[in-house]
Amino acid sequence: MSNSHLFLKSGFPRAPLQNGLGRYVCQLQRLTLKFCKNNGSSRGMRDFIENHLVDFAKENPGIVVYVKPRRHRTPVLVGEYLNGDREWLSCRNSTQAEITKWIELLKTQNGSSSSLRLRKMWHTDVPSIQGAWTPFLLRSPDANSQNYPSTEASQPFDVPQTATEKLIELFKQQKLEAGDMLEQKRAE
């Protein structure tokens, strides 16, 4: 069994508040492309900068792109997010297509949440002392002694009475009242 999970940051699943309810806000704020002008391991990065960087910048006006040439260093992609996280990716000997895929990955993430060990699969800031809700929570105990299948148990609780059912009920009530009045007259 591997112990690599011990070195990951732990936390709860999180997302930017209500991102995508009105409009989607890209969480990638800055993208820095660091490369060497002469080194062979930077060839893919140079190809991306020469052929696709302007198109990427036009398609994503909310992302600030920095190009930083460095001598005798390997190419690096650095993504900075709105929540303050920084993702650092080494692009040594990567092709232009691979760099495009890495940039798309950085653009769709919201920080270093991919390298986060989850403590629980769900989390709430205000836990309930009553316990978790179940479909049987507010059921009557009479349901335990019922024979199934039951037409009575399969009916929904909150269906309002229709107009036809109300009229039938009123008719039956008037019939009973008329019968009671006839019995009173006979008794007199």
XYZ file of N, CA, C and O in Angstrom:
752
model
N 0.848 -1.179 0.000
C 0.000 0.000 0.000
C 0.888 1.235 0.000
O 1.884 1.307 0.694
N 0.504 2.219 -0.759
C 1.306 3.423 -0.913
C 1.005 4.434 0.194
O -0.124 4.550 0.659
N 2.018 5.157 0.588
C 1.856 6.215 1.583
C 1.968 7.590 0.948
O 2.227 8.565 1.639
N 1.772 7.690 -0.374
C 1.919 8.981 -1.046
C 0.849 9.971 -0.608
O 1.038 11.174 -0.718
N -0.297 9.466 -0.105
C -1.357 10.363 0.336
C -0.947 11.177 1.560
O -1.553 12.193 1.865
N 0.070 10.751 2.281
C 0.495 11.467 3.477
C 1.128 12.809 3.145
O 1.178 13.707 3.987
N 1.612 12.967 1.913
C 2.292 14.198 1.540
C 1.367 15.195 0.850
O 1.771 16.310 0.566
N 0.122 14.786 0.577
C -0.838 15.697 -0.052
C -1.516 16.552 1.003
O -1.730 16.113 2.132
N -1.871 17.779 0.620
C -2.669 18.613 1.512
C -4.038 17.980 1.651
O -4.572 17.423 0.703
N -4.640 18.057 2.831
C -5.969 17.493 3.024
C -6.963 18.625 3.207
O -6.624 19.711 3.676
N -8.183 18.370 2.822
C -9.226 19.384 2.959
C -10.559 18.829 2.525
O -10.731 17.626 2.337
N -11.527 19.713 2.383
C -12.875 19.347 1.986
C -13.114 19.788 0.554
O -12.480 20.722 0.080
N -14.036 19.141 -0.163
C -14.344 19.603 -1.520
C -14.883 21.020 -1.463
O -15.688 21.345 -0.605
N -14.415 21.850 -2.366
C -14.876 23.237 -2.363
C -14.936 23.738 -3.793
O -14.279 23.223 -4.681
N -15.762 24.740 -3.971
C -15.915 25.362 -5.283
C -16.137 26.849 -5.054
O -16.624 27.257 -4.001
N -15.773 27.681 -6.035
C -16.080 29.105 -5.906
C -17.584 29.305 -5.760
O -18.365 28.627 -6.422
N -17.982 30.207 -4.878
C -19.394 30.363 -4.556
C -20.229 30.707 -5.769
O -19.967 31.685 -6.454
N -21.212 29.898 -6.057
C -22.212 30.112 -7.094
C -21.599 30.398 -8.454
O -22.149 31.156 -9.243
N -20.447 29.825 -8.750
C -19.825 30.042 -10.054
C -20.596 29.261 -11.102
O -20.705 28.059 -11.041
N -21.147 29.956 -12.068
C -21.908 29.327 -13.123
C -23.407 29.483 -12.974
O -24.152 29.112 -13.866
N -23.901 30.026 -11.837
C -25.343 30.209 -11.701
C -25.840 31.352 -12.574
O -26.844 31.237 -13.234
N -25.150 32.471 -12.570
C -25.527 33.556 -13.458
C -24.692 33.515 -14.712
O -25.175 33.480 -15.828
N -23.407 33.480 -14.521
C -22.446 33.352 -15.608
C -21.228 32.665 -15.044
O -20.979 32.699 -13.843
N -20.449 32.048 -15.925
C -19.244 31.348 -15.487
C -18.092 32.330 -15.419
O -17.888 33.125 -16.336
N -17.343 32.297 -14.332
C -16.162 33.131 -14.179
C -14.954 32.212 -14.168
O -14.819 31.367 -13.283
N -14.087 32.367 -15.167
C -12.876 31.547 -15.238
C -11.997 31.861 -14.033
O -11.700 33.024 -13.755
N -11.565 30.838 -13.321
C -10.799 31.048 -12.100
C -9.322 31.312 -12.358
O -8.617 31.782 -11.485
N -8.850 31.011 -13.573
C -7.455 31.283 -13.914
C -7.296 32.775 -14.154
O -7.943 33.354 -15.014
N -6.445 33.399 -13.363
C -6.269 34.843 -13.440
C -5.060 35.215 -14.284
O -5.126 36.116 -15.102
N -3.937 34.517 -14.073
C -2.689 34.814 -14.772
C -2.057 33.532 -15.264
O -2.090 32.515 -14.577
N -1.452 33.615 -16.449
C -0.724 32.486 -17.008
C 0.651 33.001 -17.414
O 0.761 33.942 -18.195
N 1.699 32.404 -16.855
C 3.066 32.813 -17.162
C 3.758 31.693 -17.917
O 3.781 30.552 -17.449
N 4.287 32.016 -19.089
C 5.024 31.061 -19.911
C 6.517 31.398 -19.794
O 6.956 32.431 -20.277
N 7.278 30.534 -19.148
C 8.725 30.741 -18.987
C 9.435 29.761 -19.901
O 9.112 28.578 -19.920
N 10.415 30.258 -20.681
C 11.075 29.408 -21.658
C 12.474 29.957 -21.953
O 12.818 31.076 -21.578
N 13.268 29.140 -22.647
C 14.603 29.540 -23.092
C 14.560 29.733 -24.607
O 13.947 28.956 -25.322
N 15.206 30.785 -25.086
C 15.183 31.076 -26.525
C 16.026 30.102 -27.333
O 15.793 29.921 -28.523
N 17.011 29.461 -26.722
C 17.950 28.611 -27.451
C 17.842 27.132 -27.123
O 18.166 26.292 -27.956
N 17.440 26.800 -25.932
C 17.457 25.420 -25.462
C 16.480 24.548 -26.257
O 15.363 24.959 -26.565
N 16.873 23.327 -26.577
C 16.041 22.415 -27.351
C 14.824 21.936 -26.593
O 13.810 21.577 -27.204
N 14.869 21.897 -25.266
C 13.720 21.425 -24.491
C 12.576 22.440 -24.504
O 11.461 22.119 -24.115
N 12.832 23.662 -24.975
C 11.802 24.700 -25.038
C 11.174 24.828 -26.418
O 10.421 25.758 -26.666
N 11.469 23.907 -27.334
C 10.974 24.025 -28.709
C 9.444 24.051 -28.769
O 8.850 24.866 -29.474
N 8.779 23.178 -28.034
C 7.318 23.148 -28.038
C 6.727 24.441 -27.495
O 5.726 24.941 -28.015
N 7.338 24.978 -26.443
C 6.863 26.237 -25.855
C 7.036 27.379 -26.855
O 6.145 28.215 -27.016
N 8.174 27.411 -27.544
C 8.404 28.460 -28.546
C 7.397 28.338 -29.695
O 6.870 29.352 -30.176
N 7.107 27.111 -30.131
C 6.116 26.910 -31.194
C 4.739 27.406 -30.763
O 4.017 28.039 -31.547
N 4.372 27.119 -29.527
C 3.077 27.589 -29.024
C 3.027 29.110 -29.000
O 2.029 29.709 -29.405
N 4.094 29.727 -28.530
C 4.127 31.191 -28.437
C 4.034 31.817 -29.832
O 3.299 32.785 -30.051
N 4.771 31.257 -30.792
C 4.787 31.828 -32.145
C 3.466 31.624 -32.878
O 3.028 32.511 -33.616
N 2.798 30.484 -32.705
C 1.647 30.143 -33.537
C 0.284 30.291 -32.860
O -0.702 30.562 -33.541
N 0.195 30.081 -31.549
C -1.122 29.983 -30.928
C -1.360 30.947 -29.767
O -2.496 31.040 -29.290
N -0.362 31.638 -29.318
C -0.527 32.480 -28.129
C -1.478 33.646 -28.386
O -2.316 33.962 -27.547
N -1.386 34.280 -29.534
C -2.244 35.431 -29.834
C -3.708 34.988 -29.908
O -4.603 35.664 -29.376
N -3.962 33.837 -30.542
C -5.333 33.320 -30.615
C -5.872 32.987 -29.225
O -7.031 33.272 -28.913
N -5.022 32.386 -28.383
C -5.438 32.056 -27.015
C -5.789 33.328 -26.240
O -6.795 33.376 -25.527
N -4.970 34.368 -26.389
C -5.221 35.623 -25.674
C -6.509 36.284 -26.158
O -7.246 36.885 -25.363
N -6.820 36.183 -27.460
C -8.064 36.765 -27.978
C -9.289 35.998 -27.493
O -10.324 36.589 -27.197
N -9.179 34.676 -27.414
C -10.300 33.852 -26.961
C -10.555 33.979 -25.463
O -11.669 33.760 -24.998
N -9.525 34.315 -24.692
C -9.629 34.385 -23.228
C -9.179 35.756 -22.737
O -8.084 35.889 -22.176
N -10.005 36.798 -22.903
C -9.570 38.136 -22.492
C -9.467 38.304 -20.977
O -8.818 39.233 -20.498
N -10.074 37.399 -20.197
C -10.004 37.504 -18.742
C -8.735 36.936 -18.142
O -8.500 37.064 -16.948
N -7.896 36.310 -18.959
C -6.653 35.709 -18.470
C -5.488 36.576 -18.930
O -5.313 36.821 -20.123
N -4.689 37.040 -17.995
C -3.504 37.827 -18.318
C -2.377 36.852 -18.628
O -2.100 35.950 -17.849
N -1.731 37.029 -19.783
C -0.673 36.117 -20.210
C 0.663 36.853 -20.173
O 0.810 37.919 -20.770
N 1.622 36.275 -19.458
C 2.979 36.811 -19.407
C 3.911 35.840 -20.116
O 3.805 34.631 -19.933
N 4.842 36.374 -20.893
C 5.865 35.568 -21.555
C 7.199 35.999 -20.966
O 7.564 37.175 -21.036
N 7.928 35.038 -20.400
C 9.163 35.375 -19.693
C 10.305 34.507 -20.211
O 10.414 33.338 -19.864
N 11.178 35.069 -21.093
C 12.326 34.288 -21.552
C 13.396 34.212 -20.458
O 13.670 35.189 -19.770
N 13.999 33.012 -20.290
C 15.069 32.803 -19.301
C 16.144 31.969 -19.959
O 15.855 31.039 -20.703
N 17.371 32.277 -19.686
C 18.488 31.554 -20.295
C 18.767 30.242 -19.583
O 18.804 30.172 -18.362
N 18.972 29.208 -20.377
C 19.425 27.894 -19.898
C 18.527 27.315 -18.801
O 19.014 26.734 -17.829
N 17.240 27.473 -18.948
C 16.275 26.909 -17.999
C 15.241 26.093 -18.763
O 14.996 26.327 -19.937
N 14.606 25.171 -18.088
C 13.557 24.375 -18.739
C 12.278 25.201 -18.815
O 12.048 26.091 -17.993
N 11.407 24.907 -19.801
C 10.156 25.672 -19.919
C 9.179 25.310 -18.804
O 9.096 24.163 -18.369
N 8.453 26.330 -18.352
C 7.540 26.171 -17.220
C 6.249 26.935 -17.511
O 6.282 28.035 -18.057
N 5.110 26.343 -17.134
C 3.814 27.024 -17.141
C 3.431 27.302 -15.691
O 3.446 26.395 -14.857
N 3.087 28.540 -15.390
C 2.647 28.894 -14.045
C 1.265 29.516 -14.156
O 1.081 30.511 -14.864
N 0.292 28.916 -13.488
C -1.072 29.446 -13.471
C -1.393 29.992 -12.099
O -1.169 29.334 -11.094
N -1.915 31.221 -12.053
C -2.319 31.837 -10.789
C -3.825 32.018 -10.811
O -4.392 32.509 -11.779
N -4.487 31.633 -9.721
C -5.938 31.594 -9.663
C -6.486 32.702 -8.779
O -5.752 33.327 -8.004
N -7.793 32.929 -8.877
C -8.443 33.991 -8.106
C -8.373 33.755 -6.603
O -8.377 34.698 -5.828
N -8.297 32.510 -6.177
C -8.241 32.220 -4.742
C -6.817 32.280 -4.187
O -6.589 31.990 -3.025
N -5.830 32.632 -5.026
C -4.457 32.778 -4.575
C -3.574 31.570 -4.810
O -2.376 31.629 -4.569
N -4.129 30.465 -5.256
C -3.333 29.262 -5.526
C -2.482 29.455 -6.768
O -2.843 30.196 -7.674
N -1.347 28.754 -6.794
C -0.456 28.764 -7.965
C -0.180 27.321 -8.365
O 0.145 26.498 -7.531
N -0.344 27.039 -9.649
C -0.024 25.725 -10.225
C 1.226 25.897 -11.057
O 1.289 26.771 -11.917
N 2.206 25.043 -10.865
C 3.483 25.095 -11.571
C 3.653 23.793 -12.337
O 3.583 22.718 -11.738
N 3.826 23.877 -13.673
C 3.973 22.689 -14.500
C 5.252 22.776 -15.321
O 5.471 23.765 -16.022
N 6.067 21.757 -15.267
C 7.268 21.696 -16.100
C 6.881 21.159 -17.471
O 6.194 20.149 -17.583
N 7.328 21.848 -18.517
C 6.992 21.461 -19.895
C 8.246 21.057 -20.653
O 8.393 21.344 -21.846
N 9.173 20.402 -20.005
C 10.434 20.004 -20.628
C 10.155 18.996 -21.742
O 9.484 17.990 -21.534
N 10.652 19.278 -22.940
C 10.513 18.441 -24.130
C 9.055 18.166 -24.501
O 8.751 17.143 -25.101
N 8.141 19.052 -24.146
C 6.736 18.897 -24.524
C 6.502 19.488 -25.905
O 7.138 20.461 -26.291
N 5.555 18.911 -26.627
C 5.215 19.450 -27.941
C 4.230 20.601 -27.780
O 3.681 20.815 -26.692
N 3.983 21.289 -28.877
C 3.064 22.418 -28.851
C 1.640 21.938 -28.518
O 0.912 22.590 -27.789
N 1.243 20.761 -29.013
C -0.086 20.215 -28.719
C -0.228 19.857 -27.236
O -1.282 20.089 -26.629
N 0.828 19.306 -26.655
C 0.779 18.971 -25.220
C 0.669 20.230 -24.371
O -0.061 20.256 -23.374
N 1.369 21.271 -24.766
C 1.308 22.534 -24.017
C -0.089 23.133 -24.113
O -0.623 23.657 -23.135
N -0.712 23.023 -25.291
C -2.089 23.497 -25.449
C -3.016 22.745 -24.506
O -3.884 23.349 -23.861
N -2.848 21.433 -24.379
C -3.687 20.640 -23.473
C -3.455 21.030 -22.017
O -4.404 21.118 -21.229
N -2.197 21.272 -21.645
C -1.898 21.673 -20.268
C -2.538 23.026 -19.955
O -3.067 23.238 -18.856
N -2.503 23.939 -20.917
C -3.097 25.257 -20.688
C -4.614 25.140 -20.550
O -5.224 25.800 -19.699
N -5.247 24.295 -21.355
C -6.682 24.076 -21.226
C -7.026 23.469 -19.865
O -8.036 23.810 -19.262
N -6.165 22.573 -19.377
C -6.391 21.988 -18.055
C -6.298 23.060 -16.971
O -7.145 23.123 -16.077
N -5.274 23.905 -17.055
C -5.144 24.986 -16.069
C -6.345 25.921 -16.121
O -6.806 26.422 -15.099
N -6.855 26.153 -17.320
C -7.971 27.076 -17.494
C -9.258 26.536 -16.874
O -10.071 27.300 -16.361
N -9.458 25.229 -16.890
C -10.701 24.657 -16.384
C -10.663 24.317 -14.902
O -11.697 24.007 -14.320
N -9.492 24.354 -14.277
C -9.409 24.054 -12.845
C -9.663 25.315 -12.024
O -9.734 26.412 -12.548
N -9.765 25.132 -10.709
C -9.917 26.282 -9.828
C -8.818 26.303 -8.774
O -9.035 26.641 -7.638
N -7.631 25.938 -9.143
C -6.511 25.948 -8.217
C -5.936 24.564 -8.046
O -6.100 23.692 -8.889
N -5.293 24.345 -6.938
C -4.634 23.063 -6.702
C -5.575 22.067 -6.043
O -5.165 21.269 -5.220
N -6.864 22.109 -6.377
C -7.824 21.192 -5.762
C -7.628 19.762 -6.258
O -8.067 18.820 -5.631
N -6.958 19.600 -7.406
C -6.745 18.248 -7.905
C -5.720 17.504 -7.050
O -5.729 16.291 -6.988
N -4.845 18.224 -6.396
C -3.844 17.592 -5.545
C -4.247 17.688 -4.074
O -3.419 17.881 -3.204
N -5.538 17.580 -3.808
C -6.061 17.701 -2.462
C -6.620 16.357 -2.024
O -7.428 15.758 -2.728
N -6.156 15.858 -0.895
C -6.694 14.615 -0.345
C -7.970 14.949 0.404
O -7.978 15.778 1.313
N -9.076 14.324 0.000
C -10.367 14.646 0.590
C -10.519 13.949 1.937
O -10.295 12.750 2.047
N -10.898 14.702 2.949
C -11.132 14.114 4.261
C -12.457 13.371 4.285
O -12.585 12.309 4.866
N -13.472 13.983 3.675
C -14.795 13.364 3.570
C -15.306 13.650 2.170
O -14.870 14.589 1.519
N -16.254 12.861 1.716
C -16.821 13.105 0.395
C -17.848 14.238 0.421
O -18.217 14.764 -0.603
N -18.338 14.611 1.603
C -19.248 15.746 1.710
C -18.874 16.524 2.955
O -18.267 16.006 3.871
N -19.264 17.798 2.998
C -18.926 18.652 4.133
C -19.994 19.725 4.262
O -20.511 20.228 3.271
N -20.335 20.068 5.477
C -21.245 21.178 5.709
C -20.659 22.067 6.790
O -20.023 21.588 7.730
N -20.865 23.366 6.642
C -20.366 24.303 7.643
C -21.253 24.334 8.881
O -20.827 24.719 9.952
N -22.529 23.949 8.740
C -23.471 23.950 9.853
C -24.045 22.538 9.992
O -25.099 22.234 9.449
N -23.367 21.644 10.711
C -23.878 20.278 10.836
C -25.135 20.232 11.704
O -25.323 21.041 12.603
N -25.999 19.270 11.426
C -27.250 19.122 12.153
C -27.043 18.201 13.351
O -26.411 17.157 13.239
N -27.595 18.593 14.504
C -27.506 17.721 15.678
C -28.609 16.675 15.649
O -28.615 15.752 16.446
N -29.566 16.807 14.724
C -30.680 15.874 14.655
C -30.341 14.629 13.858
O -31.064 13.660 13.897
N -29.281 14.668 13.113
C -28.932 13.525 12.288
C -29.347 13.738 10.846
O -29.971 14.730 10.497
N -29.025 12.795 10.024
C -29.315 12.901 8.601
C -30.777 12.611 8.327
O -31.403 11.809 9.010
N -31.323 13.247 7.302
C -32.713 13.028 6.901
C -32.830 11.730 6.135
O -31.968 11.387 5.330
N -33.887 10.980 6.382
C -34.194 9.779 5.610
C -35.648 9.869 5.162
O -36.437 10.613 5.762
N -36.048 9.123 4.147
C -37.446 9.172 3.710
C -38.423 8.658 4.758
O -39.603 8.950 4.701
N -37.954 7.901 5.730
C -38.821 7.326 6.749
C -38.838 8.141 8.031
O -39.386 7.710 9.035
N -38.260 9.343 7.998
C -38.089 10.128 9.217
C -39.424 10.564 9.816
O -39.646 10.419 11.005
N -40.335 11.085 9.019
C -41.581 11.629 9.551
C -42.773 10.728 9.245
O -43.906 11.184 9.203
N -42.562 9.461 9.033
C -43.633 8.511 8.758
C -44.313 8.092 10.052
O -43.708 8.041 11.121
N -45.580 7.731 9.916
C -46.343 7.243 11.057
C -45.881 5.821 11.402
O -45.592 5.028 10.511
N -45.844 5.470 12.676
C -45.456 4.102 13.053
C -46.462 3.058 12.595
O -46.180 1.868 12.584
N -47.689 3.493 12.200
C -48.688 2.545 11.709
C -48.225 1.874 10.422
O -48.709 0.789 10.075
N -47.310 2.493 9.705
C -46.823 1.927 8.447
C -46.065 0.622 8.690
O -45.938 -0.198 7.784
N -45.594 0.392 9.914
C -44.856 -0.842 10.212
C -45.760 -2.064 10.213
O -45.321 -3.170 9.931
N -47.036 -1.883 10.579
C -47.940 -3.026 10.688
C -48.870 -3.153 9.483
O -49.834 -3.911 9.538
N -48.615 -2.421 8.420
C -49.473 -2.450 7.236
C -49.091 -3.587 6.307
O -47.928 -3.989 6.253
N -50.066 -4.139 5.607
C -49.813 -5.164 4.597
C -49.587 -4.493 3.253
O -50.387 -3.655 2.831
N -48.506 -4.867 2.606
C -48.151 -4.266 1.322
C -48.351 -5.264 0.206
O -48.205 -6.455 0.439
N -48.712 -4.892 -0.987
C -48.931 -3.528 -1.471
C -50.251 -2.981 -0.949
O -51.255 -3.696 -0.869
N -50.227 -1.695 -0.612
C -51.391 -1.038 -0.041
C -51.723 0.202 -0.866
O -50.859 1.043 -1.098
N -52.983 0.320 -1.294
C -53.373 1.510 -2.065
C -53.378 2.746 -1.180
O -53.084 3.845 -1.640
N -53.668 2.566 0.086
C -53.685 3.705 1.014
C -52.282 4.274 1.225
O -52.079 5.484 1.256
N -51.295 3.391 1.336
C -49.925 3.839 1.576
C -49.271 4.402 0.317
O -48.308 5.151 0.403
N -49.805 4.036 -0.841
C -49.186 4.517 -2.070
C -49.707 5.877 -2.514
O -49.231 6.421 -3.503
N -50.672 6.432 -1.796
C -51.211 7.747 -2.151
C -50.320 8.853 -1.569
O -49.842 8.730 -0.444
N -50.125 9.935 -2.307
C -49.337 11.050 -1.762
C -50.103 11.760 -0.642
O -51.326 11.733 -0.589
N -49.331 12.408 0.240
C -49.932 13.056 1.398
C -50.625 14.369 1.060
O -51.670 14.687 1.575
N -50.023 15.153 0.228
C -50.434 16.543 0.077
C -51.175 16.832 -1.230
O -51.084 17.924 -1.759
N -51.951 15.876 -1.733
C -52.726 16.123 -2.946
C -54.012 16.842 -2.538
O -54.780 16.323 -1.713
N -54.271 18.037 -3.084
C -55.498 18.752 -2.697
C -56.739 18.060 -3.282
O -56.672 17.380 -4.300
N -57.858 18.265 -2.622
C -59.112 17.655 -3.044
C -59.609 18.363 -4.314
O -59.591 19.595 -4.389
N -60.045 17.588 -5.290
C -60.528 18.185 -6.536
C -61.933 18.745 -6.342
O -62.627 18.429 -5.360
N -62.368 19.565 -7.291
C -63.701 20.172 -7.206
C -64.787 19.103 -7.269
O -65.815 19.192 -6.572
N -64.614 18.087 -8.091
C -65.591 17.005 -8.197
C -65.728 16.271 -6.877
O -66.840 15.972 -6.424
N -64.599 15.984 -6.238
C -64.645 15.297 -4.945
C -65.332 16.156 -3.885
O -66.082 15.644 -3.043
N -65.127 17.463 -3.934
C -65.798 18.361 -2.985
C -67.303 18.354 -3.206
O -68.087 18.330 -2.244
N -67.724 18.386 -4.484
C -69.155 18.361 -4.783
C -69.803 17.056 -4.324
O -70.912 17.056 -3.763
N -69.137 15.941 -4.560
C -69.667 14.652 -4.112
C -69.795 14.624 -2.598
O -70.801 14.155 -2.036
N -68.799 15.156 -1.909
C -68.836 15.195 -0.446
C -69.981 16.078 0.049
O -70.698 15.722 0.993
N -70.179 17.246 -0.590
C -71.290 18.126 -0.208
C -72.644 17.453 -0.460
O -73.577 17.581 0.334
N -72.743 16.750 -1.604
C -73.989 16.048 -1.930
C -74.311 14.995 -0.870
O -75.452 14.881 -0.402
N -73.304 14.210 -0.477
C -73.521 13.180 0.544
C -73.911 13.816 1.871
O -74.786 13.298 2.597
N -73.294 14.951 2.192
C -73.595 15.630 3.447
C -75.044 16.147 3.435
O -75.770 16.013 4.423
N -75.496 16.717 2.285
C -76.875 17.194 2.177
C -77.869 16.025 2.261
O -78.945 16.153 2.854
N -77.504 14.897 1.669
C -78.356 13.713 1.699
C -78.535 13.224 3.139
O -79.639 12.873 3.557
N -77.416 13.226 3.908
C -77.488 12.808 5.308
C -78.341 13.776 6.114
O -79.149 13.365 6.963
N -78.180 15.081 5.867
C -78.966 16.082 6.593
C -80.446 15.951 6.248
O -81.325 16.076 7.118
N -80.730 15.696 4.972
C -82.138 15.525 4.558
C -82.727 14.268 5.207
O -83.877 14.252 5.655
N -81.936 13.190 5.308
C -82.398 11.958 5.959
C -82.638 12.174 7.430
O -83.596 11.661 8.010
N -81.783 12.959 8.090
C -81.965 13.265 9.510
C -83.229 14.074 9.737
O -83.974 13.861 10.702
N -83.542 15.015 8.824
C -84.736 15.842 8.971
C -85.989 15.002 8.777
O -86.995 15.213 9.468
N -85.954 14.015 7.873
C -87.105 13.135 7.658
C -87.367 12.287 8.916
O -88.508 12.083 9.323
N -86.304 11.823 9.531
C -86.456 11.002 10.742
C -87.031 11.846 11.877
O -87.836 11.369 12.673
N -86.620 13.115 11.968
C -87.156 13.996 13.018
C -88.652 14.251 12.792
O -89.433 14.307 13.741
N -89.068 14.432 11.546
C -90.478 14.672 11.257
C -91.317 13.427 11.579
O -92.444 13.525 12.066
N -90.808 12.234 11.292
C -91.515 11.000 11.592
C -91.628 10.793 13.097
O -92.619 10.257 13.593
N -90.574 11.223 13.805
C -90.586 11.040 15.242
C -91.613 11.961 15.895
O -92.164 11.642 16.948
N -91.941 13.066 15.283
C -92.897 14.007 15.876
C -94.240 13.536 15.614
O -95.166 13.222 16.038
